[in-house]
Amino acid sequence: ENKESRTGNAVDEETEQPPPEPELVLPELYDSPRAPPEDVPAIVLSYMKIADAYMQKANYRQASKQFVKVLKKAPAHIPAILGYATALERLGQPKKICETALIYGNATKAALAQGDDRLATVALRRAVVLASTSDNKEQKLDTLRKLSELAFTEEIASDIYFSVGSEMMEGDGVGSEEDAMNAFTIANKFYCSQDIDANDTEAG
């Protein structure tokens, strides 16, 4: 009897399966509320002309100051946001790389609010590329994570999460291997979702 009992327990132990791991839930894509272009005061146009003149003369420091004046009056003015980011980028200040990338992110939000997905895509991809050049590993990863929250298509989300995972895999204490694998998994799921959506569109 004891032998049968021991045998039965052994079989139970062999057939018992570990509980399945919870399925990784994809982050939601950014969904910007639509808003009409804001009214631009006359003074803003004056500031923009001055900023553009400084940009043509490659005086990026003074141009950036003029763009800041514009954005204080019209925060969602896309030409000023892009101009400010471009001026900072051309100044070539390593400590401001991540800050500049987030300004391109602001351009993405403004463009999406006005329904310009193409411009939003260009701005967000520029932000990711720029952030990836930062030598500050911690700031770089933090910036990429913030930019991932602005991903509004599966394709862009997949690319950004792949960048996040790649940065974590480099080590330097900015992320664990498990976190990196989670980021890669999310990137892959978004990539596959993109293919499914395309097939559904073709089928329809």
Coordinates of C-alpha atoms in Angstrom, one line a residue:
E1 CA 0.0 0.0 0.0
N2 CA 2.8 2.4 0.9
K3 CA 4.5 1.5 -2.3
E4 CA 1.4 2.3 -4.3
S5 CA 1.0 5.6 -2.4
R6 CA 4.6 6.6 -3.1
T7 CA 4.2 5.7 -6.8
G8 CA 1.0 7.7 -7.1
N9 CA 2.7 10.8 -5.5
A10 CA 5.6 10.4 -8.0
V11 CA 3.2 10.4 -10.9
D12 CA 1.4 13.4 -9.6
E13 CA 4.7 15.3 -9.2
E14 CA 5.7 14.4 -12.8
T15 CA 2.4 15.5 -14.3
E16 CA 2.0 18.6 -12.3
Q17 CA 2.7 21.6 -14.5
P18 CA 3.9 25.0 -13.3
P19 CA 1.3 27.8 -13.6
P20 CA 1.5 29.6 -16.9
E21 CA 3.2 33.0 -16.9
P22 CA 0.8 36.0 -17.2
E23 CA 0.6 37.2 -20.8
L24 CA 2.4 40.5 -21.4
V25 CA 0.0 43.2 -22.1
L26 CA 0.9 45.7 -24.8
P27 CA 1.0 49.4 -23.8
E28 CA -1.7 51.5 -25.4
L29 CA -0.8 53.5 -28.5
Y30 CA -0.8 57.2 -28.1
D31 CA -4.2 58.7 -29.1
S32 CA -4.0 62.4 -29.3
P33 CA -7.2 64.5 -29.0
R34 CA -7.7 66.6 -32.2
A35 CA -7.5 70.3 -31.9
P36 CA -7.6 73.1 -34.5
P37 CA -4.5 75.2 -35.0
E38 CA -4.3 77.9 -32.4
D39 CA -4.6 81.6 -33.3
V40 CA -1.2 83.1 -33.7
P41 CA -0.8 86.7 -32.4
A42 CA 1.0 89.1 -34.7
I43 CA 3.9 89.4 -32.3
V44 CA 4.5 85.7 -32.8
L45 CA 5.0 86.1 -36.5
S46 CA 7.4 88.9 -35.8
Y47 CA 9.4 86.6 -33.5
M48 CA 9.4 83.9 -36.1
K49 CA 10.8 86.2 -38.8
I50 CA 13.7 87.2 -36.4
A51 CA 14.3 83.5 -35.5
D52 CA 14.4 82.5 -39.2
A53 CA 16.8 85.3 -39.9
Y54 CA 19.1 84.0 -37.1
M55 CA 18.8 80.4 -38.4
Q56 CA 19.9 81.5 -41.9
K57 CA 22.9 83.2 -40.4
A58 CA 23.7 80.0 -38.4
N59 CA 23.3 82.0 -35.2
Y60 CA 21.5 79.1 -33.5
R61 CA 21.8 80.5 -29.9
Q62 CA 19.9 83.7 -30.7
A63 CA 17.4 81.8 -32.9
S64 CA 16.6 79.4 -30.0
K65 CA 15.9 82.4 -27.8
Q66 CA 13.4 83.8 -30.4
F67 CA 11.7 80.4 -30.7
V68 CA 11.3 80.3 -26.9
K69 CA 9.5 83.7 -27.1
V70 CA 7.2 82.3 -29.8
L71 CA 6.4 79.2 -27.7
K72 CA 5.5 81.3 -24.6
K73 CA 2.8 82.9 -26.7
A74 CA 1.8 79.9 -28.8
P75 CA 3.0 76.6 -27.2
A76 CA 1.5 74.4 -29.9
H77 CA 3.0 76.4 -32.8
I78 CA 4.6 73.6 -34.8
P79 CA 7.1 75.6 -36.9
A80 CA 8.5 77.2 -33.6
I81 CA 8.7 73.8 -31.9
L82 CA 10.6 72.3 -34.8
G83 CA 12.7 75.4 -35.2
Y84 CA 13.6 75.4 -31.5
A85 CA 14.6 71.7 -31.6
T86 CA 16.6 72.2 -34.8
A87 CA 18.5 75.2 -33.3
L88 CA 19.4 73.3 -30.1
E89 CA 20.5 70.3 -32.2
R90 CA 22.7 72.4 -34.4
L91 CA 24.3 74.0 -31.3
G92 CA 25.7 70.6 -30.6
Q93 CA 25.5 70.6 -26.8
P94 CA 25.8 67.0 -25.6
K95 CA 24.1 67.7 -22.3
K96 CA 21.0 68.9 -24.1
I97 CA 20.6 66.0 -26.5
C98 CA 17.8 64.3 -24.5
E99 CA 16.1 67.6 -23.9
T100 CA 16.1 68.3 -27.6
A101 CA 14.7 64.9 -28.4
L102 CA 11.8 65.5 -26.1
I103 CA 11.1 68.8 -27.8
Y104 CA 10.8 66.9 -31.1
G105 CA 8.4 64.7 -29.1
N106 CA 6.4 67.9 -28.4
A107 CA 6.3 68.5 -32.1
T108 CA 4.8 65.0 -32.5
K109 CA 2.0 65.7 -30.1
A110 CA 1.2 69.1 -31.8
A111 CA 1.2 67.5 -35.2
L112 CA -1.0 64.7 -34.2
A113 CA -3.4 67.1 -32.6
Q114 CA -3.7 68.8 -35.9
G115 CA -4.1 65.6 -37.8
D116 CA -0.7 65.6 -39.5
D117 CA 0.4 62.0 -39.0
R118 CA 3.3 62.3 -41.5
L119 CA 4.9 65.2 -39.7
A120 CA 4.3 63.5 -36.4
T121 CA 6.1 60.4 -37.7
V122 CA 9.1 62.4 -38.9
A123 CA 9.4 64.3 -35.7
L124 CA 9.1 61.2 -33.5
R125 CA 11.6 59.2 -35.5
R126 CA 14.1 62.2 -35.3
A127 CA 13.6 62.3 -31.6
V128 CA 14.4 58.6 -31.2
V129 CA 17.5 58.8 -33.4
L130 CA 18.7 61.9 -31.5
A131 CA 18.1 60.4 -28.0
S132 CA 20.1 57.3 -29.1
T133 CA 23.2 59.4 -29.6
S134 CA 23.3 60.6 -25.9
D135 CA 26.4 59.4 -23.9
N136 CA 24.3 59.6 -20.7
K137 CA 22.9 56.0 -20.5
E138 CA 20.4 56.7 -17.8
Q139 CA 19.0 59.9 -19.5
K140 CA 19.0 58.1 -22.8
L141 CA 16.9 55.2 -21.6
D142 CA 14.5 57.5 -19.7
T143 CA 14.1 59.6 -22.8
L144 CA 13.4 56.6 -25.0
R145 CA 10.8 55.4 -22.5
K146 CA 9.1 58.8 -22.6
L147 CA 9.1 58.8 -26.4
S148 CA 7.6 55.3 -26.4
E149 CA 4.5 56.8 -24.7
L150 CA 4.1 58.9 -27.9
A151 CA 4.1 55.9 -30.3
F152 CA 0.9 56.1 -32.2
T153 CA 1.4 53.2 -34.7
E154 CA 2.5 49.6 -34.2
E155 CA 5.5 50.2 -36.5
I156 CA 6.8 53.1 -34.5
A157 CA 6.1 51.4 -31.2
S158 CA 8.0 48.3 -32.3
D159 CA 11.0 50.4 -33.3
I160 CA 11.1 52.4 -30.1
Y161 CA 10.7 49.4 -27.8
F162 CA 13.5 47.6 -29.7
S163 CA 15.7 50.6 -29.0
V164 CA 14.8 50.5 -25.3
G165 CA 15.6 46.8 -25.2
S166 CA 18.9 47.3 -27.0
E167 CA 20.0 50.0 -24.5
M168 CA 19.1 47.7 -21.5
M169 CA 21.1 44.9 -23.0
E170 CA 24.2 47.0 -23.0
G171 CA 24.2 46.9 -19.2
D172 CA 25.8 49.8 -17.3
G173 CA 23.2 49.4 -14.6
V174 CA 20.4 51.1 -16.7
G175 CA 18.2 48.0 -16.9
S176 CA 18.1 44.3 -16.2
E177 CA 18.2 41.5 -18.8
E178 CA 14.7 40.6 -17.9
D179 CA 13.5 44.2 -18.6
A180 CA 15.3 44.1 -21.9
M181 CA 13.6 40.8 -22.9
N182 CA 10.2 42.3 -22.0
A183 CA 11.0 45.3 -24.2
F184 CA 12.0 43.0 -27.1
T185 CA 8.8 41.0 -26.5
I186 CA 6.7 44.1 -26.7
A187 CA 8.5 45.2 -29.8
N188 CA 7.9 41.9 -31.4
K189 CA 4.2 41.9 -30.5
F190 CA 3.7 45.3 -32.0
Y191 CA 5.5 44.2 -35.1
C192 CA 3.3 41.2 -35.5
S193 CA 0.2 43.3 -34.8
Q194 CA 1.2 45.5 -37.7
D195 CA 1.2 42.5 -40.0
I196 CA -2.2 41.3 -38.8
D197 CA -3.7 44.8 -39.3
A198 CA -2.2 44.9 -42.9
N199 CA -3.7 41.4 -43.6
D200 CA -7.1 42.5 -42.3
T201 CA -7.0 45.6 -44.5
E202 CA -6.2 43.5 -47.6
A203 CA -8.9 41.0 -46.7
G204 CA -11.4 43.7 -46.3

